């Protein structure tokens, strides 16, 4: 065990985590020249295309130090985006130390701070690594100062490296061996392992990734999942090097995957403790804090026959990503589907894309909403995440608030202040972290952030600002439910909860968009935006008209009038029984807005 080191690489987006992991694998000889490719640990196509890490990946490496000893390094490459910080916190549970990467040209960003807090909460050893020192505008000394001032870490021992060229990578590994403590544990105690991840394999069933804290695991051993009470027999065990390699036993400090003919997805829960069935542990490990979804939307299959396929796909994805939640719901406009909860907008986009790619589903996504607290007149509090669940009679509504940390060059401060004001935010503090960079903290309503806050922030700062956010409770707000009526019937898929001040503009935009998209009928179709019984915006799709007077040439005007009146009566009667079918394209276009 003295020769094992478990560590994660954490950093802001694009500071070079996956590239450093690639170079570490080169230095330790984990992959041959033939197998080598960029982003070795990013398994999904979607990760390679977008150049981001979504799932934390583990790899076991062998390293011969300059002190002559051979070490086993268990490296976990983690995501950098704020939506996937749940993956990071899970990975840190399996480690004794972290490499905190900082870009030598950009310095400390918002997610660097957030990840640093996660590591200090777990009391892990932190090794600061200044990456990209080969860039022309790199300034390692400025970054050292920021590490001291903002993160309060001694930067004199920061390792300088360039993950792209491989310069300084061996120094990083030497620092890992010297400064990160070996794992603790008792190999003679009952087995105690923490489930870090799981995924579904068509041939082997559920595959479980676990970090062993005590005891030894061997093939054919009977294990018990403490949380779910499921019992299984381990069939195969292995480690990622980075391709899977079978092992015959594993002890404390090791990260292994195993299969046990687990057919039902419910048997494995991320954060559960695995122990021996015959000699169980007395105290299970503390699991992970449950991830709370912040953004909600409905997912519906475009073809109704795909409902069962969507349900199976969601169950398999949930196994691999326990941070999103789903439950069935129905809509008169869209049919049967699921209400899903996500950690953020990128998380929602990625899940939707994975469902479409990995399971060949065509989906409609309703517009994203957040969870509101409705206080009833008797004092009862209800949590709702679907606008259609808002009761008619209530005392007041509270909306979720986030505290956003924005780090930006100071020349864009004015643009950020006006954006925060536009989004109903309140600025809390501003402080300089270097002569030209400012850290700004503001409180904002989450439902304003969900729509287009990040896009507008990037536009206002030419892409230079970085943002991280955390929950900051609920606050009372003047919110109303906006209904869209087509032919005087509400469309349940187009219900929105909006701030009263913005409801008029929002309603007008939606109805004018709908007018372009709904096909013309034989009668006038009214599209209205309403708050309760009050109509705040209206557009009309004009009727298709047949020229009934074409055959009347010459003669008395009353003949023409009679025909026109007859047509009018017919249209009136048709309107009473006529229904407007809203095409899917209209939903897609409006919900995209």
Coordinates of C-alpha atoms in Angstrom, one line a residue:
X1 CA 0.0 0.0 0.0
X2 CA 2.9 2.4 0.6
X3 CA 3.5 2.3 -3.2
X4 CA 0.0 3.3 -4.2
X5 CA -1.0 6.9 -4.9
X6 CA -4.6 7.9 -5.8
X7 CA -5.1 11.4 -7.2
X8 CA -7.4 13.5 -9.4
X9 CA -6.7 16.3 -11.8
X10 CA -9.0 19.2 -11.2
X11 CA -9.2 22.6 -13.0
X12 CA -11.4 25.1 -14.8
X13 CA -12.6 24.2 -18.3
X14 CA -9.8 24.2 -21.0
X15 CA -6.9 24.4 -18.6
X16 CA -5.5 21.2 -19.9
X17 CA -6.6 18.3 -17.6
X18 CA -7.2 15.7 -20.4
X19 CA -4.0 16.7 -22.2
X20 CA -2.0 16.4 -19.0
X21 CA -3.6 12.9 -18.5
X22 CA -2.5 12.0 -22.0
X23 CA 1.1 13.1 -21.3
X24 CA 1.2 11.2 -18.0
X25 CA 0.1 8.1 -19.8
X26 CA 2.9 8.7 -22.4
X27 CA 5.6 9.1 -19.7
X28 CA 4.5 6.0 -17.8
X29 CA 4.3 3.9 -21.0
X30 CA 0.6 3.1 -20.5
X31 CA -0.2 3.3 -24.3
X32 CA 1.9 2.3 -27.3
X33 CA 2.6 4.7 -30.1
X34 CA 0.0 2.8 -32.3
X35 CA -2.8 3.3 -29.7
X36 CA -2.0 6.9 -29.0
X37 CA -4.7 9.5 -29.7
X38 CA -5.7 12.8 -28.1
X39 CA -8.1 12.8 -25.1
X40 CA -7.3 9.1 -24.4
X41 CA -9.6 9.0 -21.4
X42 CA -12.6 10.7 -23.1
X43 CA -14.5 7.6 -24.3
X44 CA -17.7 9.2 -25.7
X45 CA -17.8 10.7 -29.2
X46 CA -19.7 13.7 -27.8
X47 CA -16.7 14.5 -25.5
X48 CA -14.2 14.4 -28.4
X49 CA -16.4 16.5 -30.7
X50 CA -16.9 19.2 -28.0
X51 CA -13.5 18.9 -26.5
X52 CA -14.9 18.7 -23.0
X53 CA -14.8 15.9 -20.4
X54 CA -18.3 14.8 -19.2
X55 CA -17.5 11.6 -17.3
X56 CA -14.6 11.2 -14.8
X57 CA -12.4 8.4 -16.0
X58 CA -9.9 6.3 -14.1
X59 CA -6.6 4.8 -15.2
X60 CA -4.0 2.7 -13.4
X61 CA -0.3 3.5 -14.2
X62 CA 3.1 2.1 -13.2
X63 CA 5.8 4.7 -12.5
X64 CA 9.4 4.2 -11.5
X65 CA 10.5 7.2 -9.3
X66 CA 14.0 8.6 -9.2
X67 CA 14.2 7.1 -5.7
X68 CA 14.3 3.7 -7.4
X69 CA 10.9 2.5 -6.1
X70 CA 8.0 1.3 -8.4
X71 CA 4.7 3.0 -7.7
X72 CA 1.1 2.2 -8.8
X73 CA -0.7 5.5 -9.7
X74 CA -4.5 5.6 -9.9
X75 CA -5.3 8.7 -11.8
X76 CA -8.8 10.2 -12.2
X77 CA -9.4 12.8 -15.0
X78 CA -12.4 14.9 -14.1
X79 CA -14.7 17.4 -15.9
X80 CA -14.3 21.1 -15.6
X81 CA -17.7 22.5 -16.3
X82 CA -19.9 23.7 -13.4
X83 CA -22.7 21.3 -14.5
X84 CA -20.5 18.3 -13.9
X85 CA -19.1 19.3 -10.5
X86 CA -21.0 16.3 -9.1
X87 CA -18.7 14.0 -11.1
X88 CA -15.7 15.9 -9.5
X89 CA -16.9 15.6 -5.9
X90 CA -17.5 11.8 -6.5
X91 CA -14.0 11.4 -7.9
X92 CA -12.4 13.2 -4.9
X93 CA -13.9 10.6 -2.5
X94 CA -11.6 8.0 -4.1
X95 CA -8.4 10.1 -3.8
X96 CA -5.9 11.2 -1.2
X97 CA -4.7 14.2 -3.2
X98 CA -5.3 16.4 -6.2
X99 CA -3.3 18.2 -8.9
X100 CA -4.9 21.7 -9.2
X101 CA -4.1 22.9 -12.7
X102 CA -4.0 26.6 -13.5
X103 CA -3.5 28.0 -17.0
X104 CA -0.3 30.1 -17.0
X105 CA -1.8 32.8 -19.3
X106 CA -5.4 33.0 -17.9
X107 CA -4.7 32.5 -14.2
X108 CA -7.3 31.5 -11.7
X109 CA -10.9 31.1 -13.1
X110 CA -14.3 30.6 -11.3
X111 CA -14.3 26.8 -11.5
X112 CA -10.7 26.7 -10.2
X113 CA -12.0 28.2 -7.0
X114 CA -15.0 25.9 -6.8
X115 CA -12.9 22.8 -7.3
X116 CA -10.4 24.0 -4.7
X117 CA -13.2 24.3 -2.2
X118 CA -14.3 20.7 -3.0
X119 CA -10.8 19.4 -2.4
X120 CA -10.3 21.3 0.9
X121 CA -13.7 20.0 2.2
X122 CA -12.4 16.4 1.7
X123 CA -9.1 17.4 3.4
X124 CA -7.0 16.3 0.4
X125 CA -3.3 17.2 -0.3
X126 CA -3.3 19.8 -3.1
X127 CA -0.4 20.2 -5.5
X128 CA -0.6 23.4 -7.6
X129 CA 0.5 22.8 -11.2
X130 CA 0.9 25.8 -13.6
X131 CA 0.2 24.5 -17.1
X132 CA 0.7 26.0 -20.6
X133 CA 4.0 27.7 -19.7
X134 CA 5.1 27.5 -23.4
X135 CA 2.4 30.0 -24.5
X136 CA 3.7 33.3 -25.7
X137 CA 1.6 35.3 -23.1
X138 CA 2.2 32.9 -20.2
X139 CA 3.1 34.6 -16.9
X140 CA 3.8 31.9 -14.3
X141 CA 4.9 34.5 -11.7
X142 CA 1.6 36.4 -11.9
X143 CA -0.2 33.0 -11.5
X144 CA 1.9 32.1 -8.5
X145 CA 0.8 35.4 -6.9
X146 CA -2.9 34.6 -7.6
X147 CA -2.5 31.1 -6.1
X148 CA -1.1 32.7 -2.9
X149 CA -3.7 35.5 -2.7
X150 CA -6.9 33.9 -3.9
X151 CA -6.4 30.2 -3.0
X152 CA -4.2 30.7 0.1
X153 CA -1.8 27.9 -0.9
X154 CA 2.0 28.1 -0.8
X155 CA 3.0 28.5 -4.4
X156 CA 6.7 28.2 -4.0
X157 CA 6.4 24.5 -4.7
X158 CA 4.0 24.9 -7.7
X159 CA 5.2 22.6 -10.6
X160 CA 5.7 24.4 -13.9
X161 CA 4.6 22.2 -16.9
X162 CA 3.4 22.2 -20.5
X163 CA 1.1 19.3 -21.0
X164 CA 1.1 19.9 -24.8
X165 CA 4.9 19.4 -25.2
X166 CA 5.4 17.1 -22.2
X167 CA 7.8 19.5 -20.4
X168 CA 7.7 19.1 -16.6
X169 CA 5.4 16.1 -16.6
X170 CA 7.9 13.8 -14.8
X171 CA 8.3 16.5 -12.1
X172 CA 4.5 16.4 -11.7
X173 CA 4.6 12.6 -11.1
X174 CA 7.6 13.0 -8.7
X175 CA 5.5 15.6 -6.7
X176 CA 2.6 13.1 -6.6
X177 CA 4.8 10.4 -5.2
X178 CA 6.4 12.7 -2.6
X179 CA 3.5 14.9 -1.5
X180 CA 0.4 12.8 -1.7
X181 CA 0.0 10.3 1.2
X182 CA -0.5 6.6 0.5
X183 CA -4.0 5.2 1.1
X184 CA -4.8 3.9 4.6
X185 CA -6.7 0.7 5.2
X186 CA -6.6 -2.8 6.7
X187 CA -6.5 -5.7 4.2
X188 CA -7.5 -8.3 6.8
X189 CA -10.7 -6.4 7.8
X190 CA -14.1 -7.2 6.2
X191 CA -14.4 -5.9 2.7
X192 CA -15.5 -2.2 2.5
X193 CA -15.7 -0.6 -1.0
X194 CA -17.4 2.5 -2.3
X195 CA -19.3 2.4 -5.6
X196 CA -18.0 5.3 -7.7
X197 CA -19.7 4.6 -11.0
X198 CA -21.6 2.0 -12.9
X199 CA -22.7 1.5 -16.5
X200 CA -24.7 -1.0 -18.6
X201 CA -22.9 -3.5 -20.9
X202 CA -25.1 -5.5 -23.3
X203 CA -23.1 -8.7 -22.7
X204 CA -22.1 -8.5 -19.0
X205 CA -25.0 -6.6 -17.4
X206 CA -24.2 -3.8 -15.0
X207 CA -20.5 -3.1 -14.6
X208 CA -19.5 -1.4 -11.2
X209 CA -16.5 0.8 -10.5
X210 CA -15.4 0.8 -6.8
X211 CA -12.6 2.1 -4.6
X212 CA -11.6 -0.4 -1.9
X213 CA -11.0 1.0 1.5
X214 CA -10.6 -2.2 3.6
X215 CA -10.4 -5.9 3.0
X216 CA -9.7 -7.8 -0.2
X217 CA -11.9 -8.5 -3.2
X218 CA -11.5 -11.7 -5.3
X219 CA -13.4 -13.3 -8.2
X220 CA -16.2 -15.8 -7.2
X221 CA -16.6 -13.9 -3.9
X222 CA -20.2 -13.2 -2.7
X223 CA -20.8 -9.5 -2.1
X224 CA -23.6 -7.5 -0.6
X225 CA -24.7 -4.0 -1.6
X226 CA -25.5 -2.5 1.8
X227 CA -27.9 0.3 0.6
X228 CA -30.0 -1.8 -1.8
X229 CA -29.6 -5.2 0.0
X230 CA -28.8 -6.9 -3.3
X231 CA -26.5 -10.0 -3.2
X232 CA -24.3 -11.0 -6.1
X233 CA -21.3 -13.2 -6.9
X234 CA -18.3 -11.4 -8.4
X235 CA -17.5 -13.0 -11.8
X236 CA -14.7 -10.8 -13.2
X237 CA -12.5 -8.1 -11.8
X238 CA -10.3 -5.7 -13.6
X239 CA -8.4 -2.3 -13.7
X240 CA -8.3 0.3 -16.5
X241 CA -4.7 0.7 -17.9
X242 CA -6.5 2.5 -19.9
X243 CA -8.0 -0.6 -21.6
X244 CA -9.6 -3.1 -19.2
X245 CA -7.1 -5.7 -17.8
X246 CA -8.3 -8.6 -15.6
X247 CA -6.9 -9.0 -12.0
X248 CA -7.3 -11.8 -9.5
X249 CA -7.4 -9.8 -6.3
X250 CA -7.5 -6.2 -5.1
X251 CA -6.8 -4.7 -1.7
X252 CA -7.2 -1.3 0.1
X253 CA -6.4 1.8 -1.9
X254 CA -7.2 0.2 -5.3
X255 CA -9.8 1.3 -7.8
X256 CA -11.3 -1.7 -9.7
X257 CA -14.3 -2.6 -11.8
X258 CA -16.2 -5.8 -11.4
X259 CA -19.1 -7.7 -13.0
X260 CA -21.5 -10.0 -11.1
X261 CA -24.3 -10.8 -13.6
X262 CA -26.3 -7.8 -12.3
X263 CA -29.4 -7.7 -14.5
X264 CA -31.5 -5.2 -12.7
X265 CA -30.3 -1.6 -12.8
X266 CA -31.9 -0.8 -9.4
X267 CA -29.4 -3.1 -7.6
X268 CA -26.5 -0.7 -7.9
X269 CA -26.6 2.8 -6.5
X270 CA -23.7 5.2 -6.8
X271 CA -22.3 6.0 -3.3
X272 CA -23.4 2.6 -1.9
X273 CA -21.0 0.4 0.1
X274 CA -20.0 -3.1 -1.2
X275 CA -19.0 -5.6 1.5
X276 CA -18.6 -9.4 1.8
X277 CA -21.8 -11.4 2.2
X278 CA -20.2 -13.9 4.6
X279 CA -18.2 -11.4 6.6
X280 CA -20.0 -8.0 6.3
X281 CA -18.6 -4.7 7.6
X282 CA -20.3 -3.2 10.7
X283 CA -20.2 0.4 9.4
X284 CA -20.9 1.3 5.8
X285 CA -19.0 4.2 4.2
X286 CA -20.7 7.6 4.2
X287 CA -22.0 7.9 0.6
X288 CA -22.3 11.0 -1.5
X289 CA -24.5 14.0 -0.9
X290 CA -27.6 13.6 -3.1
X291 CA -27.4 15.8 -6.2
X292 CA -30.3 18.1 -6.4
X293 CA -31.6 18.9 -9.9
X294 CA -31.8 22.7 -10.6
X295 CA -33.3 22.8 -14.1
X296 CA -36.3 20.8 -15.3
X297 CA -37.9 20.0 -18.7
X298 CA -40.2 17.5 -20.3
X299 CA -38.8 14.9 -22.7
X300 CA -41.2 13.4 -25.2
X301 CA -40.6 11.0 -28.1
X302 CA -41.7 12.4 -31.4
X303 CA -43.2 9.0 -32.3
X304 CA -45.5 7.9 -29.5
X305 CA -44.4 4.2 -30.1
X306 CA -41.0 5.0 -28.7
X307 CA -42.2 5.7 -25.1
X308 CA -41.0 2.3 -23.8
X309 CA -37.6 2.7 -25.6
X310 CA -37.3 6.2 -24.0
X311 CA -38.0 4.7 -20.5
X312 CA -35.4 2.0 -20.9
X313 CA -32.8 4.5 -22.3
X314 CA -33.4 6.9 -19.3
X315 CA -32.9 4.0 -16.8
X316 CA -29.6 3.0 -18.4
X317 CA -28.4 6.6 -18.5
X318 CA -29.4 7.1 -14.9
X319 CA -27.2 4.2 -14.0
X320 CA -24.3 6.0 -15.5
X321 CA -25.2 9.5 -14.3
X322 CA -27.2 9.4 -11.1
X323 CA -27.3 13.2 -10.9
X324 CA -30.3 13.5 -13.2
X325 CA -33.8 12.5 -12.1
X326 CA -36.9 11.5 -14.2
X327 CA -40.6 10.6 -13.6
X328 CA -43.5 10.0 -16.1
X329 CA -45.8 12.8 -17.2
X330 CA -48.4 13.3 -19.9
X331 CA -49.4 16.2 -22.0
X332 CA -52.5 16.6 -24.2
X333 CA -50.4 18.3 -26.8
X334 CA -47.3 16.0 -26.8
X335 CA -48.6 12.7 -25.4
X336 CA -46.7 10.5 -23.0
X337 CA -43.2 11.5 -21.8
X338 CA -41.0 12.1 -18.8
X339 CA -40.3 15.1 -16.5
X340 CA -36.5 15.2 -16.1
X341 CA -34.4 17.2 -13.7
X342 CA -30.8 18.3 -14.5
X343 CA -27.9 20.1 -12.8
X344 CA -27.8 22.8 -15.5
X345 CA -28.4 23.6 -19.1
X346 CA -25.3 21.9 -20.5
X347 CA -26.2 18.8 -18.5
X348 CA -29.6 18.9 -20.1
X349 CA -28.2 19.3 -23.6
X350 CA -25.7 16.4 -23.1
X351 CA -28.4 14.0 -21.8
X352 CA -30.6 14.8 -24.7
X353 CA -27.8 14.3 -27.2
X354 CA -26.8 11.0 -25.6
X355 CA -30.4 9.8 -25.7
X356 CA -30.5 10.7 -29.4
X357 CA -27.1 9.2 -30.3
X358 CA -26.7 6.1 -28.1
X359 CA -30.4 5.0 -28.3
X360 CA -31.5 6.4 -31.7
X361 CA -34.5 8.4 -30.3
X362 CA -36.1 11.5 -31.7
X363 CA -37.1 13.8 -28.9
X364 CA -39.0 17.0 -28.2
X365 CA -37.8 19.0 -25.2
X366 CA -40.1 21.4 -23.5
X367 CA -38.7 24.8 -22.4
X368 CA -36.5 24.5 -19.3
X369 CA -38.0 25.6 -15.9
X370 CA -36.8 25.7 -12.3
X371 CA -38.4 24.5 -9.1
X372 CA -40.6 27.1 -7.3
X373 CA -41.9 27.1 -3.7
X374 CA -45.6 27.9 -3.6
X375 CA -46.9 29.0 -0.1
X376 CA -50.6 28.2 0.2
X377 CA -53.0 30.4 2.2
X378 CA -53.0 27.9 5.1
X379 CA -49.2 28.1 5.3
X380 CA -48.6 24.7 3.5
X381 CA -45.5 24.8 1.2
X382 CA -45.5 23.0 -2.2
X383 CA -42.5 22.5 -4.5
X384 CA -43.5 22.6 -8.2
X385 CA -41.3 22.3 -11.3
X386 CA -44.0 22.2 -13.9
X387 CA -45.9 25.5 -14.6
X388 CA -49.1 23.6 -15.1
X389 CA -49.0 22.4 -11.5
X390 CA -49.3 26.0 -10.1
X391 CA -52.5 26.1 -8.1
X392 CA -55.1 28.8 -8.8
X393 CA -55.3 30.0 -5.2
X394 CA -52.1 30.7 -3.3
X395 CA -50.5 33.2 -1.0
X396 CA -47.2 33.9 -2.7
X397 CA -44.4 32.2 -4.8
X398 CA -40.7 32.0 -4.0
X399 CA -38.1 31.5 -6.7
X400 CA -34.7 29.8 -6.4
X401 CA -31.7 32.1 -6.2
X402 CA -28.1 31.4 -7.1
X403 CA -24.9 33.1 -6.0
X404 CA -22.7 33.5 -9.1
X405 CA -18.9 34.2 -9.0
X406 CA -17.7 35.9 -12.2
X407 CA -14.1 36.4 -12.9
X408 CA -13.4 38.9 -15.7
X409 CA -11.0 41.4 -17.2
X410 CA -11.9 44.8 -15.6
X411 CA -12.7 46.5 -19.0
X412 CA -15.9 44.5 -19.2
X413 CA -17.3 45.4 -15.7
X414 CA -19.8 47.9 -17.1
X415 CA -21.3 45.4 -19.5
X416 CA -21.6 42.8 -16.7
X417 CA -23.2 45.2 -14.3
X418 CA -25.9 46.1 -16.8
X419 CA -26.5 42.3 -17.6
X420 CA -26.9 41.6 -13.9
X421 CA -29.4 44.4 -13.6
X422 CA -31.3 43.2 -16.7
X423 CA -31.6 39.7 -15.1
X424 CA -33.0 41.1 -11.9
X425 CA -29.7 40.4 -10.0
X426 CA -28.1 42.1 -7.0
X427 CA -24.3 42.6 -6.9
X428 CA -22.8 41.6 -3.6
X429 CA -19.0 42.3 -3.8
X430 CA -16.3 43.2 -6.3
X431 CA -12.6 42.6 -5.7
X432 CA -9.4 42.7 -7.8
X433 CA -7.4 39.5 -7.9
X434 CA -4.7 41.0 -10.1
X435 CA -4.2 44.4 -11.6
X436 CA -6.5 43.7 -14.5
X437 CA -8.8 40.9 -13.3
X438 CA -11.8 41.3 -11.1
X439 CA -13.8 38.8 -9.1
X440 CA -17.5 39.8 -8.9
X441 CA -20.1 38.0 -6.7
X442 CA -23.8 38.5 -7.5
X443 CA -27.2 37.0 -6.5
X444 CA -29.5 36.2 -9.4
X445 CA -32.8 34.4 -9.9
X446 CA -32.1 31.0 -11.4
X447 CA -35.0 31.2 -13.9
X448 CA -33.4 34.3 -15.5
X449 CA -30.0 32.4 -15.7
X450 CA -31.6 29.4 -17.3
X451 CA -32.7 31.2 -20.5
X452 CA -29.6 32.9 -22.0
X453 CA -27.5 34.4 -19.2
X454 CA -24.3 32.5 -20.1
X455 CA -24.6 33.3 -23.8
X456 CA -25.1 37.0 -23.0
X457 CA -22.2 37.0 -20.5
X458 CA -19.8 35.5 -23.1
X459 CA -21.0 38.0 -25.7
X460 CA -20.6 41.0 -23.4
X461 CA -17.0 39.9 -22.4
X462 CA -15.9 38.5 -25.7
X463 CA -15.6 35.1 -24.1
X464 CA -13.1 36.2 -21.4
X465 CA -15.3 35.9 -18.3
X466 CA -15.7 32.7 -16.4
X467 CA -18.6 31.9 -14.1
X468 CA -19.4 29.4 -11.4
X469 CA -22.5 29.3 -9.2
X470 CA -24.0 27.7 -6.1
X471 CA -27.5 27.6 -4.6
X472 CA -28.5 30.5 -2.3
X473 CA -32.0 29.4 -1.2
X474 CA -35.3 30.9 -2.2
X475 CA -36.7 34.5 -2.3
X476 CA -40.2 35.9 -2.7
X477 CA -41.0 37.3 -6.2
X478 CA -43.9 38.7 -8.2
X479 CA -44.3 35.7 -10.5
X480 CA -47.3 34.9 -12.8
X481 CA -48.3 31.9 -14.9
X482 CA -48.5 32.7 -18.6
X483 CA -50.8 30.5 -20.7
X484 CA -50.8 30.3 -24.5
X485 CA -54.3 29.7 -25.9
X486 CA -54.9 28.5 -29.4
X487 CA -58.6 28.8 -30.5
X488 CA -59.4 29.7 -26.9
X489 CA -57.9 26.3 -25.6
X490 CA -54.8 26.4 -23.4
X491 CA -51.8 24.4 -24.8
X492 CA -50.4 22.7 -21.8
X493 CA -46.9 22.2 -23.3
X494 CA -46.6 26.0 -23.6
X495 CA -47.2 27.1 -20.0
X496 CA -44.6 29.4 -18.5
X497 CA -43.9 31.0 -15.1
X498 CA -42.5 34.5 -15.7
X499 CA -41.9 37.7 -13.7
X500 CA -44.8 40.0 -14.0
X501 CA -42.7 42.9 -15.4
X502 CA -41.4 40.7 -18.3
X503 CA -44.7 38.8 -19.0
X504 CA -46.0 41.3 -21.6
X505 CA -42.9 41.2 -23.8
X506 CA -42.5 37.5 -23.4
X507 CA -46.1 36.8 -24.3
X508 CA -46.0 39.0 -27.3
X509 CA -42.9 37.3 -28.6
X510 CA -44.4 33.8 -28.2
X511 CA -47.7 34.5 -29.9
X512 CA -46.0 36.3 -32.9
X513 CA -43.7 33.3 -33.3
X514 CA -46.7 30.9 -33.1
X515 CA -48.6 32.9 -35.8
X516 CA -45.8 32.2 -38.3
X517 CA -45.9 28.5 -37.6
X518 CA -49.5 27.4 -37.3
X519 CA -51.0 26.5 -40.7
X520 CA -54.0 28.4 -41.9
X521 CA -57.4 26.8 -41.4
X522 CA -60.8 27.3 -43.0
X523 CA -61.6 29.7 -40.1
X524 CA -59.7 32.4 -38.2
X525 CA -57.4 31.0 -35.5
X526 CA -56.8 33.3 -32.5
X527 CA -53.5 32.8 -30.6
X528 CA -53.5 34.5 -27.3
X529 CA -51.2 34.9 -24.3
X530 CA -53.1 35.1 -21.0
X531 CA -52.4 35.6 -17.3
X532 CA -55.4 34.1 -15.6
X533 CA -58.5 35.4 -17.4
X534 CA -56.7 38.6 -18.7
X535 CA -55.5 38.4 -22.3
X536 CA -52.2 40.3 -22.7
X537 CA -51.3 39.6 -26.3
X538 CA -53.1 38.3 -29.4
X539 CA -52.3 37.4 -33.0
X540 CA -54.7 35.9 -35.6
X541 CA -54.0 33.4 -38.3
X542 CA -56.3 34.5 -41.1
X543 CA -58.7 32.0 -42.6
X544 CA -58.3 30.5 -46.1
X545 CA -61.1 31.9 -48.2
X546 CA -62.9 30.5 -51.2
X547 CA -64.2 33.1 -53.6
X548 CA -67.9 32.2 -53.4
X549 CA -69.0 35.3 -55.5
X550 CA -66.9 34.3 -58.5
X551 CA -69.9 32.9 -60.4
X552 CA -72.0 36.1 -59.8
X553 CA -71.3 38.4 -62.7
X554 CA -73.5 41.4 -63.0
X555 CA -76.9 41.4 -61.4
X556 CA -78.0 42.6 -58.0
X557 CA -75.5 43.2 -55.1
X558 CA -77.9 41.4 -52.7
X559 CA -77.1 38.0 -54.4
X560 CA -73.4 38.5 -53.6
X561 CA -74.2 39.6 -50.0
X562 CA -76.4 36.5 -49.5
X563 CA -73.6 34.2 -50.6
X564 CA -71.1 36.0 -48.4
X565 CA -73.4 35.8 -45.4
X566 CA -73.9 32.1 -46.0
X567 CA -70.1 31.6 -46.1
X568 CA -69.8 33.5 -42.9
X569 CA -72.4 31.3 -41.1
X570 CA -70.6 28.2 -42.3
X571 CA -67.2 29.4 -41.0
X572 CA -68.9 30.3 -37.6
X573 CA -70.3 26.8 -37.4
X574 CA -67.0 25.2 -38.5
X575 CA -65.2 27.2 -35.8
X576 CA -67.5 25.7 -33.1
X577 CA -66.5 22.2 -34.0
X578 CA -63.1 22.9 -35.6
X579 CA -59.9 21.8 -33.8
X580 CA -56.4 23.2 -34.6
X581 CA -53.7 20.6 -34.9
X582 CA -50.4 22.3 -33.9
X583 CA -47.5 20.8 -35.9
X584 CA -44.4 19.5 -34.0
X585 CA -42.3 22.1 -35.9
X586 CA -44.3 24.8 -34.1
X587 CA -43.5 23.3 -30.7
X588 CA -39.8 22.9 -31.6
X589 CA -39.4 26.4 -32.8
X590 CA -41.2 28.0 -29.9
X591 CA -39.4 25.9 -27.3
X592 CA -36.1 26.7 -28.9
X593 CA -36.9 30.4 -28.3

